């Protein structure tokens, strides 16, 4: 199984790539600068320790 690590996933192109990877793979690690500003991060991952 492939694991994706996506930075800049809170909005824009990074968010679209992350959404696609989650739907296709399910094994995705995302990095966002400010989880509170993310428009789509699942609640279980927003604010997770780094």
PDB file of N, CA, C and O in Angstrom:
ATOM      1  N   UNK A   1       0.847  -1.181   0.000  1.00  0.00           N
ATOM      2  CA  UNK A   1       0.000   0.000   0.000  1.00  0.00           C
ATOM      3  C   UNK A   1       0.892   1.244   0.000  1.00  0.00           C
ATOM      4  O   UNK A   1       1.871   1.308   0.732  1.00  0.00           O
ATOM      5  N   UNK A   2       0.526   2.212  -0.788  1.00  0.00           N
ATOM      6  CA  UNK A   2       1.274   3.458  -0.876  1.00  0.00           C
ATOM      7  C   UNK A   2       0.829   4.412   0.212  1.00  0.00           C
ATOM      8  O   UNK A   2      -0.355   4.532   0.502  1.00  0.00           O
ATOM      9  N   UNK A   3       1.779   5.097   0.817  1.00  0.00           N
ATOM     10  CA  UNK A   3       1.475   6.143   1.787  1.00  0.00           C
ATOM     11  C   UNK A   3       1.833   7.478   1.158  1.00  0.00           C
ATOM     12  O   UNK A   3       2.923   7.647   0.632  1.00  0.00           O
ATOM     13  N   UNK A   4       0.895   8.396   1.220  1.00  0.00           N
ATOM     14  CA  UNK A   4       1.092   9.743   0.689  1.00  0.00           C
ATOM     15  C   UNK A   4       1.413  10.673   1.848  1.00  0.00           C
ATOM     16  O   UNK A   4       0.766  10.612   2.887  1.00  0.00           O
ATOM     17  N   UNK A   5       2.387  11.573   1.673  1.00  0.00           N
ATOM     18  CA  UNK A   5       2.667  12.652   2.617  1.00  0.00           C
ATOM     19  C   UNK A   5       2.507  13.942   1.841  1.00  0.00           C
ATOM     20  O   UNK A   5       3.257  14.210   0.892  1.00  0.00           O
ATOM     21  N   UNK A   6       1.508  14.727   2.218  1.00  0.00           N
ATOM     22  CA  UNK A   6       1.150  15.920   1.454  1.00  0.00           C
ATOM     23  C   UNK A   6       1.265  17.139   2.351  1.00  0.00           C
ATOM     24  O   UNK A   6       0.655  17.191   3.428  1.00  0.00           O
ATOM     25  N   UNK A   7       2.048  18.118   1.915  1.00  0.00           N
ATOM     26  CA  UNK A   7       2.172  19.368   2.655  1.00  0.00           C
ATOM     27  C   UNK A   7       1.288  20.418   1.996  1.00  0.00           C
ATOM     28  O   UNK A   7       0.946  20.318   0.823  1.00  0.00           O
ATOM     29  N   UNK A   8       0.909  21.413   2.765  1.00  0.00           N
ATOM     30  CA  UNK A   8       0.054  22.469   2.226  1.00  0.00           C
ATOM     31  C   UNK A   8      -1.339  21.976   1.909  1.00  0.00           C
ATOM     32  O   UNK A   8      -1.967  22.412   0.947  1.00  0.00           O
ATOM     33  N   UNK A   9      -1.840  21.058   2.735  1.00  0.00           N
ATOM     34  CA  UNK A   9      -3.102  20.389   2.435  1.00  0.00           C
ATOM     35  C   UNK A   9      -4.332  21.092   2.989  1.00  0.00           C
ATOM     36  O   UNK A   9      -5.423  20.550   2.944  1.00  0.00           O
ATOM     37  N   UNK A  10      -4.183  22.290   3.499  1.00  0.00           N
ATOM     38  CA  UNK A  10      -5.346  22.947   4.091  1.00  0.00           C
ATOM     39  C   UNK A  10      -6.248  23.620   3.063  1.00  0.00           C
ATOM     40  O   UNK A  10      -7.439  23.779   3.292  1.00  0.00           O
ATOM     41  N   UNK A  11      -5.680  23.998   1.917  1.00  0.00           N
ATOM     42  CA  UNK A  11      -6.509  24.655   0.893  1.00  0.00           C
ATOM     43  C   UNK A  11      -5.813  24.603  -0.447  1.00  0.00           C
ATOM     44  O   UNK A  11      -4.662  24.195  -0.550  1.00  0.00           O
ATOM     45  N   UNK A  12      -6.526  24.978  -1.469  1.00  0.00           N
ATOM     46  CA  UNK A  12      -5.955  25.057  -2.809  1.00  0.00           C
ATOM     47  C   UNK A  12      -5.588  23.707  -3.394  1.00  0.00           C
ATOM     48  O   UNK A  12      -6.243  22.690  -3.143  1.00  0.00           O
ATOM     49  N   UNK A  13      -4.524  23.697  -4.173  1.00  0.00           N
ATOM     50  CA  UNK A  13      -4.089  22.497  -4.873  1.00  0.00           C
ATOM     51  C   UNK A  13      -3.714  21.378  -3.899  1.00  0.00           C
ATOM     52  O   UNK A  13      -4.048  20.212  -4.121  1.00  0.00           O
ATOM     53  N   UNK A  14      -3.033  21.721  -2.814  1.00  0.00           N
ATOM     54  CA  UNK A  14      -2.675  20.707  -1.821  1.00  0.00           C
ATOM     55  C   UNK A  14      -3.887  20.014  -1.237  1.00  0.00           C
ATOM     56  O   UNK A  14      -3.895  18.797  -1.038  1.00  0.00           O
ATOM     57  N   UNK A  15      -4.945  20.768  -0.983  1.00  0.00           N
ATOM     58  CA  UNK A  15      -6.181  20.184  -0.449  1.00  0.00           C
ATOM     59  C   UNK A  15      -6.827  19.258  -1.459  1.00  0.00           C
ATOM     60  O   UNK A  15      -7.317  18.177  -1.100  1.00  0.00           O
ATOM     61  N   UNK A  16      -6.829  19.646  -2.712  1.00  0.00           N
ATOM     62  CA  UNK A  16      -7.426  18.793  -3.748  1.00  0.00           C
ATOM     63  C   UNK A  16      -6.639  17.494  -3.928  1.00  0.00           C
ATOM     64  O   UNK A  16      -7.221  16.425  -4.076  1.00  0.00           O
ATOM     65  N   UNK A  17      -5.328  17.605  -3.904  1.00  0.00           N
ATOM     66  CA  UNK A  17      -4.502  16.394  -4.003  1.00  0.00           C
ATOM     67  C   UNK A  17      -4.751  15.492  -2.797  1.00  0.00           C
ATOM     68  O   UNK A  17      -4.892  14.278  -2.938  1.00  0.00           O
ATOM     69  N   UNK A  18      -4.830  16.075  -1.610  1.00  0.00           N
ATOM     70  CA  UNK A  18      -5.072  15.288  -0.400  1.00  0.00           C
ATOM     71  C   UNK A  18      -6.432  14.598  -0.451  1.00  0.00           C
ATOM     72  O   UNK A  18      -6.553  13.420  -0.113  1.00  0.00           O
ATOM     73  N   UNK A  19      -7.465  15.320  -0.864  1.00  0.00           N
ATOM     74  CA  UNK A  19      -8.802  14.718  -0.969  1.00  0.00           C
ATOM     75  C   UNK A  19      -8.795  13.529  -1.927  1.00  0.00           C
ATOM     76  O   UNK A  19      -9.363  12.476  -1.647  1.00  0.00           O
ATOM     77  N   UNK A  20      -8.142  13.705  -3.070  1.00  0.00           N
ATOM     78  CA  UNK A  20      -8.074  12.629  -4.052  1.00  0.00           C
ATOM     79  C   UNK A  20      -7.319  11.430  -3.488  1.00  0.00           C
ATOM     80  O   UNK A  20      -7.754  10.287  -3.632  1.00  0.00           O
ATOM     81  N   UNK A  21      -6.212  11.679  -2.821  1.00  0.00           N
ATOM     82  CA  UNK A  21      -5.417  10.592  -2.246  1.00  0.00           C
ATOM     83  C   UNK A  21      -6.195   9.849  -1.172  1.00  0.00           C
ATOM     84  O   UNK A  21      -6.144   8.616  -1.096  1.00  0.00           O
ATOM     85  N   UNK A  22      -6.927  10.571  -0.336  1.00  0.00           N
ATOM     86  CA  UNK A  22      -7.739   9.937   0.713  1.00  0.00           C
ATOM     87  C   UNK A  22      -8.795   9.039   0.087  1.00  0.00           C
ATOM     88  O   UNK A  22      -9.016   7.912   0.534  1.00  0.00           O
ATOM     89  N   UNK A  23      -9.446   9.514  -0.963  1.00  0.00           N
ATOM     90  CA  UNK A  23     -10.502   8.736  -1.611  1.00  0.00           C
ATOM     91  C   UNK A  23      -9.963   7.508  -2.333  1.00  0.00           C
ATOM     92  O   UNK A  23     -10.642   6.492  -2.422  1.00  0.00           O
ATOM     93  N   UNK A  24      -8.745   7.587  -2.857  1.00  0.00           N
ATOM     94  CA  UNK A  24      -8.191   6.473  -3.626  1.00  0.00           C
ATOM     95  C   UNK A  24      -7.355   5.523  -2.787  1.00  0.00           C
ATOM     96  O   UNK A  24      -7.358   4.330  -3.024  1.00  0.00           O
ATOM     97  N   UNK A  25      -6.620   6.055  -1.819  1.00  0.00           N
ATOM     98  CA  UNK A  25      -5.655   5.241  -1.090  1.00  0.00           C
ATOM     99  C   UNK A  25      -6.074   4.983   0.347  1.00  0.00           C
ATOM    100  O   UNK A  25      -5.968   3.877   0.839  1.00  0.00           O
ATOM    101  N   UNK A  26      -6.510   6.031   1.026  1.00  0.00           N
ATOM    102  CA  UNK A  26      -6.897   5.893   2.421  1.00  0.00           C
ATOM    103  C   UNK A  26      -5.734   5.972   3.387  1.00  0.00           C
ATOM    104  O   UNK A  26      -5.928   6.106   4.573  1.00  0.00           O
ATOM    105  N   UNK A  27      -4.489   5.910   2.896  1.00  0.00           N
ATOM    106  CA  UNK A  27      -3.317   5.977   3.761  1.00  0.00           C
ATOM    107  C   UNK A  27      -2.569   7.267   3.444  1.00  0.00           C
ATOM    108  O   UNK A  27      -1.644   7.284   2.645  1.00  0.00           O
ATOM    109  N   UNK A  28      -3.003   8.358   4.100  1.00  0.00           N
ATOM    110  CA  UNK A  28      -2.497   9.680   3.758  1.00  0.00           C
ATOM    111  C   UNK A  28      -2.103  10.421   5.025  1.00  0.00           C
ATOM    112  O   UNK A  28      -2.830  10.418   6.009  1.00  0.00           O
ATOM    113  N   UNK A  29      -0.934  11.056   4.984  1.00  0.00           N
ATOM    114  CA  UNK A  29      -0.473  11.928   6.054  1.00  0.00           C
ATOM    115  C   UNK A  29      -0.481  13.333   5.472  1.00  0.00           C
ATOM    116  O   UNK A  29       0.108  13.573   4.422  1.00  0.00           O
ATOM    117  N   UNK A  30      -1.157  14.255   6.167  1.00  0.00           N
ATOM    118  CA  UNK A  30      -1.207  15.620   5.668  1.00  0.00           C
ATOM    119  C   UNK A  30      -0.531  16.559   6.651  1.00  0.00           C
ATOM    120  O   UNK A  30      -0.506  16.299   7.850  1.00  0.00           O
ATOM    121  N   UNK A  31       0.017  17.630   6.119  1.00  0.00           N
ATOM    122  CA  UNK A  31       0.638  18.659   6.944  1.00  0.00           C
ATOM    123  C   UNK A  31       0.015  19.999   6.584  1.00  0.00           C
ATOM    124  O   UNK A  31      -0.081  20.347   5.407  1.00  0.00           O
ATOM    125  N   UNK A  32      -0.435  20.700   7.604  1.00  0.00           N
ATOM    126  CA  UNK A  32      -1.000  22.031   7.400  1.00  0.00           C
ATOM    127  C   UNK A  32      -0.367  22.970   8.412  1.00  0.00           C
ATOM    128  O   UNK A  32      -0.001  22.571   9.509  1.00  0.00           O
ATOM    129  N   UNK A  33      -0.234  24.210   8.028  1.00  0.00           N
ATOM    130  CA  UNK A  33       0.367  25.196   8.917  1.00  0.00           C
ATOM    131  C   UNK A  33      -0.576  25.546  10.061  1.00  0.00           C
ATOM    132  O   UNK A  33      -0.168  25.687  11.196  1.00  0.00           O
ATOM    133  N   UNK A  34      -1.860  25.684   9.747  1.00  0.00           N
ATOM    134  CA  UNK A  34      -2.838  26.087  10.755  1.00  0.00           C
ATOM    135  C   UNK A  34      -4.110  25.256  10.573  1.00  0.00           C
ATOM    136  O   UNK A  34      -4.938  25.578   9.727  1.00  0.00           O
ATOM    137  N   UNK A  35      -4.299  24.197  11.377  1.00  0.00           N
ATOM    138  CA  UNK A  35      -5.466  23.321  11.202  1.00  0.00           C
ATOM    139  C   UNK A  35      -6.803  24.055  11.363  1.00  0.00           C
ATOM    140  O   UNK A  35      -7.793  23.655  10.765  1.00  0.00           O
ATOM    141  N   UNK A  36      -6.814  25.140  12.134  1.00  0.00           N
ATOM    142  CA  UNK A  36      -8.061  25.887  12.325  1.00  0.00           C
ATOM    143  C   UNK A  36      -8.524  26.560  11.046  1.00  0.00           C
ATOM    144  O   UNK A  36      -9.704  26.822  10.879  1.00  0.00           O
ATOM    145  N   UNK A  37      -7.621  26.832  10.138  1.00  0.00           N
ATOM    146  CA  UNK A  37      -7.986  27.484   8.884  1.00  0.00           C
ATOM    147  C   UNK A  37      -8.286  26.493   7.777  1.00  0.00           C
ATOM    148  O   UNK A  37      -8.679  26.869   6.682  1.00  0.00           O
ATOM    149  N   UNK A  38      -8.093  25.220   8.062  1.00  0.00           N
ATOM    150  CA  UNK A  38      -8.344  24.203   7.052  1.00  0.00           C
ATOM    151  C   UNK A  38      -9.842  24.066   6.816  1.00  0.00           C
ATOM    152  O   UNK A  38     -10.632  24.011   7.745  1.00  0.00           O
ATOM    153  N   UNK A  39     -10.203  23.983   5.551  1.00  0.00           N
ATOM    154  CA  UNK A  39     -11.624  23.898   5.212  1.00  0.00           C
ATOM    155  C   UNK A  39     -12.136  22.468   5.204  1.00  0.00           C
ATOM    156  O   UNK A  39     -13.323  22.245   5.099  1.00  0.00           O
ATOM    157  N   UNK A  40     -11.259  21.472   5.331  1.00  0.00           N
ATOM    158  CA  UNK A  40     -11.754  20.116   5.162  1.00  0.00           C
ATOM    159  C   UNK A  40     -11.108  19.057   6.030  1.00  0.00           C
ATOM    160  O   UNK A  40     -11.554  17.921   6.027  1.00  0.00           O
ATOM    161  N   UNK A  41     -10.062  19.367   6.787  1.00  0.00           N
ATOM    162  CA  UNK A  41      -9.393  18.336   7.586  1.00  0.00           C
ATOM    163  C   UNK A  41     -10.384  17.645   8.505  1.00  0.00           C
ATOM    164  O   UNK A  41     -11.154  18.305   9.203  1.00  0.00           O
ATOM    165  N   UNK A  42     -10.369  16.317   8.512  1.00  0.00           N
ATOM    166  CA  UNK A  42     -11.262  15.609   9.415  1.00  0.00           C
ATOM    167  C   UNK A  42     -10.986  15.976  10.867  1.00  0.00           C
ATOM    168  O   UNK A  42      -9.836  16.206  11.222  1.00  0.00           O
ATOM    169  N   UNK A  43     -12.011  16.057  11.708  1.00  0.00           N
ATOM    170  CA  UNK A  43     -11.820  16.447  13.101  1.00  0.00           C
ATOM    171  C   UNK A  43     -10.819  15.560  13.846  1.00  0.00           C
ATOM    172  O   UNK A  43     -10.136  16.004  14.734  1.00  0.00           O
ATOM    173  N   UNK A  44     -10.733  14.298  13.464  1.00  0.00           N
ATOM    174  CA  UNK A  44      -9.829  13.403  14.168  1.00  0.00           C
ATOM    175  C   UNK A  44      -8.370  13.727  13.879  1.00  0.00           C
ATOM    176  O   UNK A  44      -7.487  13.317  14.626  1.00  0.00           O
ATOM    177  N   UNK A  45      -8.083  14.466  12.816  1.00  0.00           N
ATOM    178  CA  UNK A  45      -6.703  14.770  12.491  1.00  0.00           C
ATOM    179  C   UNK A  45      -6.359  16.231  12.716  1.00  0.00           C
ATOM    180  O   UNK A  45      -5.202  16.569  12.907  1.00  0.00           O
ATOM    181  N   UNK A  46      -7.339  17.111  12.714  1.00  0.00           N
ATOM    182  CA  UNK A  46      -7.052  18.526  12.898  1.00  0.00           C
ATOM    183  C   UNK A  46      -6.487  18.744  14.296  1.00  0.00           C
ATOM    184  O   UNK A  46      -7.062  18.321  15.285  1.00  0.00           O
ATOM    185  N   UNK A  47      -5.351  19.374  14.352  1.00  0.00           N
ATOM    186  CA  UNK A  47      -4.728  19.666  15.636  1.00  0.00           C
ATOM    187  C   UNK A  47      -3.958  18.497  16.223  1.00  0.00           C
ATOM    188  O   UNK A  47      -3.534  18.550  17.373  1.00  0.00           O
ATOM    189  N   UNK A  48      -3.760  17.445  15.459  1.00  0.00           N
ATOM    190  CA  UNK A  48      -2.997  16.299  15.961  1.00  0.00           C
ATOM    191  C   UNK A  48      -1.569  16.706  16.225  1.00  0.00           C
ATOM    192  O   UNK A  48      -1.038  17.596  15.550  1.00  0.00           O
ATOM    193  N   UNK A  49      -0.945  16.108  17.212  1.00  0.00           N
ATOM    194  CA  UNK A  49       0.447  16.482  17.505  1.00  0.00           C
ATOM    195  C   UNK A  49       1.367  16.197  16.321  1.00  0.00           C
ATOM    196  O   UNK A  49       1.133  15.266  15.566  1.00  0.00           O
ATOM    197  N   UNK A  50       2.382  17.006  16.179  1.00  0.00           N
ATOM    198  CA  UNK A  50       3.321  16.838  15.054  1.00  0.00           C
ATOM    199  C   UNK A  50       4.562  16.124  15.501  1.00  0.00           C
ATOM    200  O   UNK A  50       4.910  16.101  16.634  1.00  0.00           O
TER     201      UNK A  50
END
